[in-house]
Tab-separated table of C-alpha atoms in Angstrom:
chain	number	residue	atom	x	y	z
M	1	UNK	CA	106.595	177.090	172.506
M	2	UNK	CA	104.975	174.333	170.862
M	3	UNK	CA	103.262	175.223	167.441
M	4	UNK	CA	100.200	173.307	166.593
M	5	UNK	CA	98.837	173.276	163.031
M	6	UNK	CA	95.483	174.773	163.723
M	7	UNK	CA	94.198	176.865	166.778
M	8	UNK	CA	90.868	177.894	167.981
M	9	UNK	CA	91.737	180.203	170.675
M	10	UNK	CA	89.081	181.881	172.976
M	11	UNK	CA	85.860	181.287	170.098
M	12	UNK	CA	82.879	182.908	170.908
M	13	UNK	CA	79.803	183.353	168.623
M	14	UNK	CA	77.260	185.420	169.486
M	15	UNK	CA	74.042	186.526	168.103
M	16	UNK	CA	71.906	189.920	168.316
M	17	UNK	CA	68.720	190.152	170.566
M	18	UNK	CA	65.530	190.371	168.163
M	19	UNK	CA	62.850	192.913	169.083
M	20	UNK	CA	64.327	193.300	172.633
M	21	UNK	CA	64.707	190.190	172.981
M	22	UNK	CA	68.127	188.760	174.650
M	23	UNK	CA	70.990	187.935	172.591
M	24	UNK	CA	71.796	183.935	172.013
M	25	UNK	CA	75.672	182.806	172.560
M	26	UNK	CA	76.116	179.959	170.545
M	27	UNK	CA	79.182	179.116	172.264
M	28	UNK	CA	81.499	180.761	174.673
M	29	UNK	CA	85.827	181.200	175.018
M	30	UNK	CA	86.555	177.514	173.243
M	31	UNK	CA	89.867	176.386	172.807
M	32	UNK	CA	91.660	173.587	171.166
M	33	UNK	CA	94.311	173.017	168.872
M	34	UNK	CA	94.857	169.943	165.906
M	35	UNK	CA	98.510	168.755	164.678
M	36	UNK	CA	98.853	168.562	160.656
M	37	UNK	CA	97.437	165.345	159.745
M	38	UNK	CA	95.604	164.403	162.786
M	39	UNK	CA	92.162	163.454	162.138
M	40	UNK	CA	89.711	164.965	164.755
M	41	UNK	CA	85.515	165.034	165.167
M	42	UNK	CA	83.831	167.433	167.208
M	43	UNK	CA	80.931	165.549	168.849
M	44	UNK	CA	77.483	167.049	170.520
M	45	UNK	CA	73.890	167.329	170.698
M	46	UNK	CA	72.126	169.659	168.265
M	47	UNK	CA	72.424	173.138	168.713
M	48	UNK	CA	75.761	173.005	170.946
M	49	UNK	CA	77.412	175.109	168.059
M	50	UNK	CA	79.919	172.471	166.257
M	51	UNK	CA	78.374	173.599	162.661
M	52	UNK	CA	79.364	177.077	164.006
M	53	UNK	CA	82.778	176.299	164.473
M	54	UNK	CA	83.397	174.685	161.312
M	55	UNK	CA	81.738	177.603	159.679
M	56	UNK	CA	83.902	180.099	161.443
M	57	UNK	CA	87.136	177.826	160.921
M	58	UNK	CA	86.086	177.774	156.758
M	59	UNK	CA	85.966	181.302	156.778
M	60	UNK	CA	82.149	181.027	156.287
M	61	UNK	CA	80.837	183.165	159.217
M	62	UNK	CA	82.785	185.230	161.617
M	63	UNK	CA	83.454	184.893	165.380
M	64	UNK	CA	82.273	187.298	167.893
M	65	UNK	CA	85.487	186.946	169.809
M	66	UNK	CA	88.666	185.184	169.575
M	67	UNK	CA	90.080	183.833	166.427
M	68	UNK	CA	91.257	180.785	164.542
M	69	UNK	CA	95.040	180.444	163.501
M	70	UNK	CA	95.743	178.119	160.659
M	71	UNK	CA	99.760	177.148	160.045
M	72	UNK	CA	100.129	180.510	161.294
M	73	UNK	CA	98.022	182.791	159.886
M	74	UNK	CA	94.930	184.313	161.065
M	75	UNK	CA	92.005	182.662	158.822
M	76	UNK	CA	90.259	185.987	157.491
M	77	UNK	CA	87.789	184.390	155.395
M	78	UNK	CA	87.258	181.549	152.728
M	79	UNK	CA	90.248	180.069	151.436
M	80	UNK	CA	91.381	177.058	148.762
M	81	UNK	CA	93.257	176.067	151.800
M	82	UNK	CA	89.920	174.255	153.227
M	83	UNK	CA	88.269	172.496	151.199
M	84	UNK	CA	84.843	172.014	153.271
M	85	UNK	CA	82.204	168.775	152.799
M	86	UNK	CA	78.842	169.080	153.380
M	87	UNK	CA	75.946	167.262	154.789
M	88	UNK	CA	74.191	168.275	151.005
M	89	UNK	CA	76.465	167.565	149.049
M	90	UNK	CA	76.516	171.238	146.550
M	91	UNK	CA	76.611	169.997	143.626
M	92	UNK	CA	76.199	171.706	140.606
M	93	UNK	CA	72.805	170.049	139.391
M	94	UNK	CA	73.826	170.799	135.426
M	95	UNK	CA	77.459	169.822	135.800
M	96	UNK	CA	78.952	165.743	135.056
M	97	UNK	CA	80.864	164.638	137.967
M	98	UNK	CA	84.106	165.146	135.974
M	99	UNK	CA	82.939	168.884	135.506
M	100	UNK	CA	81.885	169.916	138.954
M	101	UNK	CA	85.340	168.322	140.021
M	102	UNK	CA	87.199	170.427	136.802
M	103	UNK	CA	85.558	173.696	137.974
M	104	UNK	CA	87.084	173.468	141.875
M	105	UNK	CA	90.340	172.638	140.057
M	106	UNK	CA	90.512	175.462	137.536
M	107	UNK	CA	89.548	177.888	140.647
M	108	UNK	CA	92.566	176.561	141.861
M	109	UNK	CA	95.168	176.779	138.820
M	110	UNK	CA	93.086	178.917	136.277
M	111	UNK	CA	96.600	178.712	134.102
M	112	UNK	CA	96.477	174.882	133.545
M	113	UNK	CA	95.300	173.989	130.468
M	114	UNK	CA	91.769	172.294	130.068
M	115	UNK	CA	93.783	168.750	129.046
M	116	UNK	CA	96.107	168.843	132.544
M	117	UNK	CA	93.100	169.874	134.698
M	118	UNK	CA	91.026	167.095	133.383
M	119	UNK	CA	94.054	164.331	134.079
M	120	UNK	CA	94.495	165.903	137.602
M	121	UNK	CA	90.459	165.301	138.106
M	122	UNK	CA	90.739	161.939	136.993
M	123	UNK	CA	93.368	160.984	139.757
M	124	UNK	CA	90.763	162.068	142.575
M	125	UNK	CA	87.752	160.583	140.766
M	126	UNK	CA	89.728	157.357	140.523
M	127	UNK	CA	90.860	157.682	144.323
M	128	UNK	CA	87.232	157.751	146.001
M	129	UNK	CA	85.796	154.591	143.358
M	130	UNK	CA	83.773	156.619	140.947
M	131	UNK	CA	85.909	155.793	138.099
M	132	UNK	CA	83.031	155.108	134.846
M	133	UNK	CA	81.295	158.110	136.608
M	134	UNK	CA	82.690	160.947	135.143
M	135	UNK	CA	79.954	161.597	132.768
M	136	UNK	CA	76.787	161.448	134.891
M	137	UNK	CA	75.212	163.822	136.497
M	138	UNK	CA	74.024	164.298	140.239
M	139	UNK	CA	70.308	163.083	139.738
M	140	UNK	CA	71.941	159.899	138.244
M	141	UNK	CA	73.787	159.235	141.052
M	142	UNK	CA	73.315	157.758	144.901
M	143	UNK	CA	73.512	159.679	147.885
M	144	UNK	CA	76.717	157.947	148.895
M	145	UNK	CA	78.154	158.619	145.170
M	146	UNK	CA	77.072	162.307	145.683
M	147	UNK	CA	79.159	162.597	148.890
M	148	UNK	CA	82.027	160.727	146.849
M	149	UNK	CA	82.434	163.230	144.155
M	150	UNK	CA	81.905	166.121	147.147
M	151	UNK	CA	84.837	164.682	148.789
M	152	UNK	CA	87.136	164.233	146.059
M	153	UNK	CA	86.428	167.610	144.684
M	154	UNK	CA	87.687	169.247	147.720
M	155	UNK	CA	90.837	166.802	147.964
M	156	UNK	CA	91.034	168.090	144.230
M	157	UNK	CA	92.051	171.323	145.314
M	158	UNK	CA	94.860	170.039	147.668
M	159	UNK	CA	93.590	172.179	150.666
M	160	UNK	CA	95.863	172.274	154.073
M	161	UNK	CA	92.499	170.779	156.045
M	162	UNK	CA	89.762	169.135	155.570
M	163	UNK	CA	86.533	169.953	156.996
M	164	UNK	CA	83.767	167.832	156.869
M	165	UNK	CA	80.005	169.004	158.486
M	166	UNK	CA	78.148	165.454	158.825
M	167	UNK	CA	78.778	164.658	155.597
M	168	UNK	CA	77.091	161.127	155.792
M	169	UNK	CA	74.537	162.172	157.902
M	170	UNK	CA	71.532	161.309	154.881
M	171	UNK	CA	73.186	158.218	154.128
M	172	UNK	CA	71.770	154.856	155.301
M	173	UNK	CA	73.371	152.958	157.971
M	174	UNK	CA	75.687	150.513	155.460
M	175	UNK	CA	76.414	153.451	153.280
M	176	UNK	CA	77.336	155.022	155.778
M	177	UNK	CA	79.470	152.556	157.259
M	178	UNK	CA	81.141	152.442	153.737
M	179	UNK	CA	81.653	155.657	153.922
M	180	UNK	CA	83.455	155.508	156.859
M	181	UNK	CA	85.627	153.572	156.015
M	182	UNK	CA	86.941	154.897	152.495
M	183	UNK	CA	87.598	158.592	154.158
M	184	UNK	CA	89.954	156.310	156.856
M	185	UNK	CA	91.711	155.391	154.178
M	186	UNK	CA	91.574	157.749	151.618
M	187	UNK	CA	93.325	159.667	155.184
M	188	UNK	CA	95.883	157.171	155.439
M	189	UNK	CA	96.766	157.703	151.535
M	190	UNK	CA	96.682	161.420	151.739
M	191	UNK	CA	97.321	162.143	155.717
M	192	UNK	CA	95.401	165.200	155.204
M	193	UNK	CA	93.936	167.153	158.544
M	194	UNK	CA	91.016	166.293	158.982
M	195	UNK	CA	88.390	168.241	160.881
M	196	UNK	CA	84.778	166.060	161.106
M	197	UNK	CA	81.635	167.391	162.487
M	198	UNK	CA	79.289	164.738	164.109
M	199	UNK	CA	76.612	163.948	166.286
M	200	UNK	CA	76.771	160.072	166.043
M	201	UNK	CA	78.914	158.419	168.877
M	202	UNK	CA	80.386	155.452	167.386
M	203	UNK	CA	81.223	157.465	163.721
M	204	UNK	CA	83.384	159.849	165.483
M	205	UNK	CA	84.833	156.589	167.770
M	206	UNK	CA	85.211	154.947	164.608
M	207	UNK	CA	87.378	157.666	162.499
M	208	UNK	CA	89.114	159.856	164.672
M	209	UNK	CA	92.656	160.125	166.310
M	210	UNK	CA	90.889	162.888	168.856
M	211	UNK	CA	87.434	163.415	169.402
M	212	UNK	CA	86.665	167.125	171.138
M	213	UNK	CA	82.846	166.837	172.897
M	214	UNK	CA	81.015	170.027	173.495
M	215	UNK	CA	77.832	170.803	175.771
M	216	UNK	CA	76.055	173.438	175.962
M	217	UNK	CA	78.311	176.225	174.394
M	218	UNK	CA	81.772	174.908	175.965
M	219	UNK	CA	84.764	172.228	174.969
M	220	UNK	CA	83.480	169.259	178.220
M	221	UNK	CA	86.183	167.092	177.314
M	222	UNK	CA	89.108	166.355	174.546
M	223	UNK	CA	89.835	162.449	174.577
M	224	UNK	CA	92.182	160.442	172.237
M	225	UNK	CA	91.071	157.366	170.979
M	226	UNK	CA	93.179	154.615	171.571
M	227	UNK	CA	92.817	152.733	168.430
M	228	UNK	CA	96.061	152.318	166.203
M	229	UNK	CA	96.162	153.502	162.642
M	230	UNK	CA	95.543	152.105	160.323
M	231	UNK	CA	92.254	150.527	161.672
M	232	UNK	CA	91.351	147.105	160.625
M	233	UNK	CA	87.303	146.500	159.313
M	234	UNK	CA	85.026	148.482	160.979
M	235	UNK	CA	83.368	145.286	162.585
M	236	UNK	CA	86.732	144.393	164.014
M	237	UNK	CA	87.137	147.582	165.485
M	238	UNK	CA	83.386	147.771	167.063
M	239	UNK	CA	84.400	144.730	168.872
M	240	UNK	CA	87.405	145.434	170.541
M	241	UNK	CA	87.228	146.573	174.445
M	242	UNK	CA	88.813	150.019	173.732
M	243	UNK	CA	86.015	150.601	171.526
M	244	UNK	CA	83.565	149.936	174.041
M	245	UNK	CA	85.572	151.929	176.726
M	246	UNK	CA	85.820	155.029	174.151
M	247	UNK	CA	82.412	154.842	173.187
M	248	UNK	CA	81.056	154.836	176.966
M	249	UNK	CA	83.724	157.575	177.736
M	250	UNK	CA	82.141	160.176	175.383
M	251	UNK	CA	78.776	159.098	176.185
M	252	UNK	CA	79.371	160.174	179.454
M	253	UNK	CA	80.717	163.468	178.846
M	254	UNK	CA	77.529	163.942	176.645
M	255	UNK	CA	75.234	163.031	179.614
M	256	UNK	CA	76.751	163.528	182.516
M	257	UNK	CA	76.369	167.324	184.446
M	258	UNK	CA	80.048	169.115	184.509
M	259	UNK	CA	80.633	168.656	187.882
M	260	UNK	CA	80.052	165.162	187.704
M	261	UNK	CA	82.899	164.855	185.007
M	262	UNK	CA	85.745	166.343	187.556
């Protein structure tokens, strides 16, 4: 039988009617499955539920049915074994970069000493470019320098996955572009597993080895991208027929009625 890193098997969120109202599902008996260092985005329109399922895979909410199975074990709740990105970055406002990265670490190892976890914080503030940072604070810093020390605090923690909810989602169009393409290769440093939560159709053509598109409530398609790893400049890449063809192909599972798709 083949064993796949992480499985969502049957996931169905649900919530309670209101007043007699009728109750909402979110999403309905989805499946799919990611291989340990694969990087893959779940793509859709708002409300389809993709927050949801990164919430239920971090152990953040639970799942009215079915269940998620991480390098085989049930995931029960939170866990150092995902770190988890957000679109705000969460931050502690009073905290230097070097300390809100210190205080993941030391809930992590609370043996080390405060000398070892401050060297092991430096290695991940040095990785995603903030190095001369360490001592300011979040209101002294950008929005793309936020999302910087939010991503290198969770790598800080060496968690099993990553998973990212829109995390550049606030950030302008060449941030965001940046962006991009430091988490390709701080993945191709670190082949972490990657789980990435977007609605934008060329980010998640961009980054991703798989890209899993949802519509209203359900899993419509689950495409590979056939771009080769490590990718070249961004610009390269957005110019390159397989690109287009991608792009178009998820566009039209996003617009296009079921039956049309089969």
């Amino acid at each position: 039988m083949e064993r796949h890193f992480l499985k969502i098997e049957g996931l169905t969120k649900t919530f309670p009617a209101l007043r007699g109202g009728h109750a909402l599902t979110v999403f309905e008996d989805i499946n799919f499955a990611i291989d340990k260092g694969e990087f893959v985005c779940i793509i859709g329109h708002s409300g389809c539920g993709k927050s949801t399922i990164l919430n239920i895979i971090a152990g953040l909410d639970d799942p009215s049915a079915g269940l998620v199975v991480m390098d085989e074990r049930e995931v029960s709740g939170p866990s150092l074994d995902r770190g988890v990105v957000f679109q705000g970055h969460a931050l502690m406002p009073w905290l230097s970069v070097e300390k809100n990265i210190a205080f993941a670490v030391r809930s992590r190892w609370p043996e080390w000493s405060a000398e070892r976890v401050r060297a092991h914080g430096r290695k991940f503030i040095d990785m995603v470019g903030l190095t001369g940072a360490e001592r300011k604070k979040p209101a002294e810093l950008s929005g793309g320098m936020k999302q910087r020390v939010g991503i290198a605090r969770a790598l800080a923690i060496d968690p099993k996955v990553l998973l990212m909810d829109e995390p550049f989602g606030a950030l302008d169009a060449q941030t965001r572009e940046t962006m991009q393409a430091e988490l390709l290769e701080l993945h191709a440093r670190t082949r972490k597993t990657i789980l990435f939560v977007t609605h934008d159709l060329d980010e998640a053509v961009l980054i991703a080895d798989r890209i899993v598109v949802m519509k209203h409530g359900m899993v419509q398609e689950i495409m590979t991208v056939p771009l080769s790893r490590p990718r070249p400049d961004l610009g390269i890449v957005r110019g390159t027929p397989e690109f287009a063809d991608t792009r178009y192909r998820v566009w039209k599972a996003l617009h296009e009625p079921a039956a049309a798709l089969h």
